[in-house]
């Protein structure tokens, strides 16, 4: 593990660039983050597949130690409207 640090804004920018058609909100810091995303990218995917899709874009930061805990709320627009 290194002393690499990432803040919520940088993580949010990363996810917005990776999922340009999604609404993205990231909160937290100190390596612990809460990610909320809404978009069609999650249509037809179960919860595990949705998380795997997002983790693909976070893996480098997880390996570096900058991110070590992430909770995710990943919804389609239809699910968000009824939530």
PDB file of C-alpha atoms in Angstrom:
ATOM      1  CA  UNK A   1       0.000   0.000   0.000  1.00  0.00           C
ATOM      2  CA  UNK A   2       1.217   3.487  -0.827  1.00  0.00           C
ATOM      3  CA  UNK A   3       0.428   6.976   0.418  1.00  0.00           C
ATOM      4  CA  UNK A   4      -1.746   7.716  -2.607  1.00  0.00           C
ATOM      5  CA  UNK A   5      -4.786   9.809  -1.728  1.00  0.00           C
ATOM      6  CA  UNK A   6      -7.934  10.422  -3.747  1.00  0.00           C
ATOM      7  CA  UNK A   7     -10.797  12.637  -2.655  1.00  0.00           C
ATOM      8  CA  UNK A   8     -14.514  12.338  -3.377  1.00  0.00           C
ATOM      9  CA  UNK A   9     -14.404  14.974  -6.133  1.00  0.00           C
ATOM     10  CA  UNK A  10     -11.641  13.175  -8.033  1.00  0.00           C
ATOM     11  CA  UNK A  11     -13.436   9.844  -7.692  1.00  0.00           C
ATOM     12  CA  UNK A  12     -16.672  11.454  -8.869  1.00  0.00           C
ATOM     13  CA  UNK A  13     -14.875  12.910 -11.907  1.00  0.00           C
ATOM     14  CA  UNK A  14     -13.402   9.496 -12.710  1.00  0.00           C
ATOM     15  CA  UNK A  15     -16.815   7.836 -12.598  1.00  0.00           C
ATOM     16  CA  UNK A  16     -18.495  10.629 -14.576  1.00  0.00           C
ATOM     17  CA  UNK A  17     -15.878  10.225 -17.303  1.00  0.00           C
ATOM     18  CA  UNK A  18     -16.293   6.442 -17.241  1.00  0.00           C
ATOM     19  CA  UNK A  19     -20.113   6.618 -17.225  1.00  0.00           C
ATOM     20  CA  UNK A  20     -20.971   9.850 -19.087  1.00  0.00           C
ATOM     21  CA  UNK A  21     -24.678   9.019 -19.318  1.00  0.00           C
ATOM     22  CA  UNK A  22     -25.061   8.411 -15.571  1.00  0.00           C
ATOM     23  CA  UNK A  23     -25.839  10.748 -12.723  1.00  0.00           C
ATOM     24  CA  UNK A  24     -22.979  10.310 -10.246  1.00  0.00           C
ATOM     25  CA  UNK A  25     -22.614  11.352  -6.615  1.00  0.00           C
ATOM     26  CA  UNK A  26     -19.641  10.391  -4.441  1.00  0.00           C
ATOM     27  CA  UNK A  27     -19.256  11.236  -0.770  1.00  0.00           C
ATOM     28  CA  UNK A  28     -16.641  10.348   1.793  1.00  0.00           C
ATOM     29  CA  UNK A  29     -12.888  10.460   2.073  1.00  0.00           C
ATOM     30  CA  UNK A  30      -9.968   8.863   3.814  1.00  0.00           C
ATOM     31  CA  UNK A  31     -10.304   5.860   1.529  1.00  0.00           C
ATOM     32  CA  UNK A  32     -13.974   5.246   2.453  1.00  0.00           C
ATOM     33  CA  UNK A  33     -16.557   6.314  -0.110  1.00  0.00           C
ATOM     34  CA  UNK A  34     -20.277   6.126  -0.808  1.00  0.00           C
ATOM     35  CA  UNK A  35     -21.140   6.026  -4.507  1.00  0.00           C
ATOM     36  CA  UNK A  36     -24.635   6.704  -5.858  1.00  0.00           C
ATOM     37  CA  UNK A  37     -25.207   6.358  -9.585  1.00  0.00           C
ATOM     38  CA  UNK A  38     -28.303   6.374 -11.788  1.00  0.00           C
ATOM     39  CA  UNK A  39     -28.182   5.403 -15.433  1.00  0.00           C
ATOM     40  CA  UNK A  40     -29.176   3.054 -18.203  1.00  0.00           C
ATOM     41  CA  UNK A  41     -25.734   1.425 -17.942  1.00  0.00           C
ATOM     42  CA  UNK A  42     -27.231  -0.735 -15.168  1.00  0.00           C
ATOM     43  CA  UNK A  43     -30.296  -1.905 -17.114  1.00  0.00           C
ATOM     44  CA  UNK A  44     -30.591  -5.675 -17.236  1.00  0.00           C
ATOM     45  CA  UNK A  45     -27.822  -6.206 -14.670  1.00  0.00           C
ATOM     46  CA  UNK A  46     -28.261  -7.659 -11.200  1.00  0.00           C
ATOM     47  CA  UNK A  47     -26.702  -5.923  -8.180  1.00  0.00           C
ATOM     48  CA  UNK A  48     -23.454  -7.917  -8.334  1.00  0.00           C
ATOM     49  CA  UNK A  49     -22.935  -7.257 -12.064  1.00  0.00           C
ATOM     50  CA  UNK A  50     -23.595  -3.541 -11.502  1.00  0.00           C
ATOM     51  CA  UNK A  51     -20.957  -3.400  -8.783  1.00  0.00           C
ATOM     52  CA  UNK A  52     -18.486  -5.354 -10.913  1.00  0.00           C
ATOM     53  CA  UNK A  53     -19.013  -2.854 -13.731  1.00  0.00           C
ATOM     54  CA  UNK A  54     -18.173   0.076 -11.435  1.00  0.00           C
ATOM     55  CA  UNK A  55     -15.289  -1.728  -9.701  1.00  0.00           C
ATOM     56  CA  UNK A  56     -13.588  -2.155 -13.103  1.00  0.00           C
ATOM     57  CA  UNK A  57     -13.034   1.608 -13.047  1.00  0.00           C
ATOM     58  CA  UNK A  58     -11.956   1.743  -9.394  1.00  0.00           C
ATOM     59  CA  UNK A  59      -9.502  -1.184  -9.353  1.00  0.00           C
ATOM     60  CA  UNK A  60      -6.343   0.894  -9.861  1.00  0.00           C
ATOM     61  CA  UNK A  61      -7.270   3.076  -6.880  1.00  0.00           C
ATOM     62  CA  UNK A  62      -8.141   0.042  -4.776  1.00  0.00           C
ATOM     63  CA  UNK A  63      -4.808  -1.615  -5.603  1.00  0.00           C
ATOM     64  CA  UNK A  64      -2.932   1.596  -4.738  1.00  0.00           C
ATOM     65  CA  UNK A  65      -4.646   1.776  -1.345  1.00  0.00           C
ATOM     66  CA  UNK A  66      -6.299   5.121  -2.111  1.00  0.00           C
ATOM     67  CA  UNK A  67      -9.712   3.430  -1.952  1.00  0.00           C
ATOM     68  CA  UNK A  68     -10.328   0.659   0.541  1.00  0.00           C
ATOM     69  CA  UNK A  69     -14.061   0.762   1.270  1.00  0.00           C
ATOM     70  CA  UNK A  70     -16.886   1.555  -1.133  1.00  0.00           C
ATOM     71  CA  UNK A  71     -20.618   1.313  -0.637  1.00  0.00           C
ATOM     72  CA  UNK A  72     -22.689   1.594  -3.790  1.00  0.00           C
ATOM     73  CA  UNK A  73     -26.261   2.445  -4.681  1.00  0.00           C
ATOM     74  CA  UNK A  74     -26.544   1.744  -8.420  1.00  0.00           C
ATOM     75  CA  UNK A  75     -29.949   2.236 -10.042  1.00  0.00           C
ATOM     76  CA  UNK A  76     -31.570   2.496 -13.446  1.00  0.00           C
ATOM     77  CA  UNK A  77     -33.628   5.648 -14.100  1.00  0.00           C
ATOM     78  CA  UNK A  78     -36.838   3.637 -13.645  1.00  0.00           C
ATOM     79  CA  UNK A  79     -35.686   2.279 -10.292  1.00  0.00           C
ATOM     80  CA  UNK A  80     -34.641   5.750  -9.182  1.00  0.00           C
ATOM     81  CA  UNK A  81     -38.084   7.167 -10.015  1.00  0.00           C
ATOM     82  CA  UNK A  82     -39.779   4.637  -7.743  1.00  0.00           C
ATOM     83  CA  UNK A  83     -37.200   4.757  -4.933  1.00  0.00           C
TER      84      UNK A  83
END
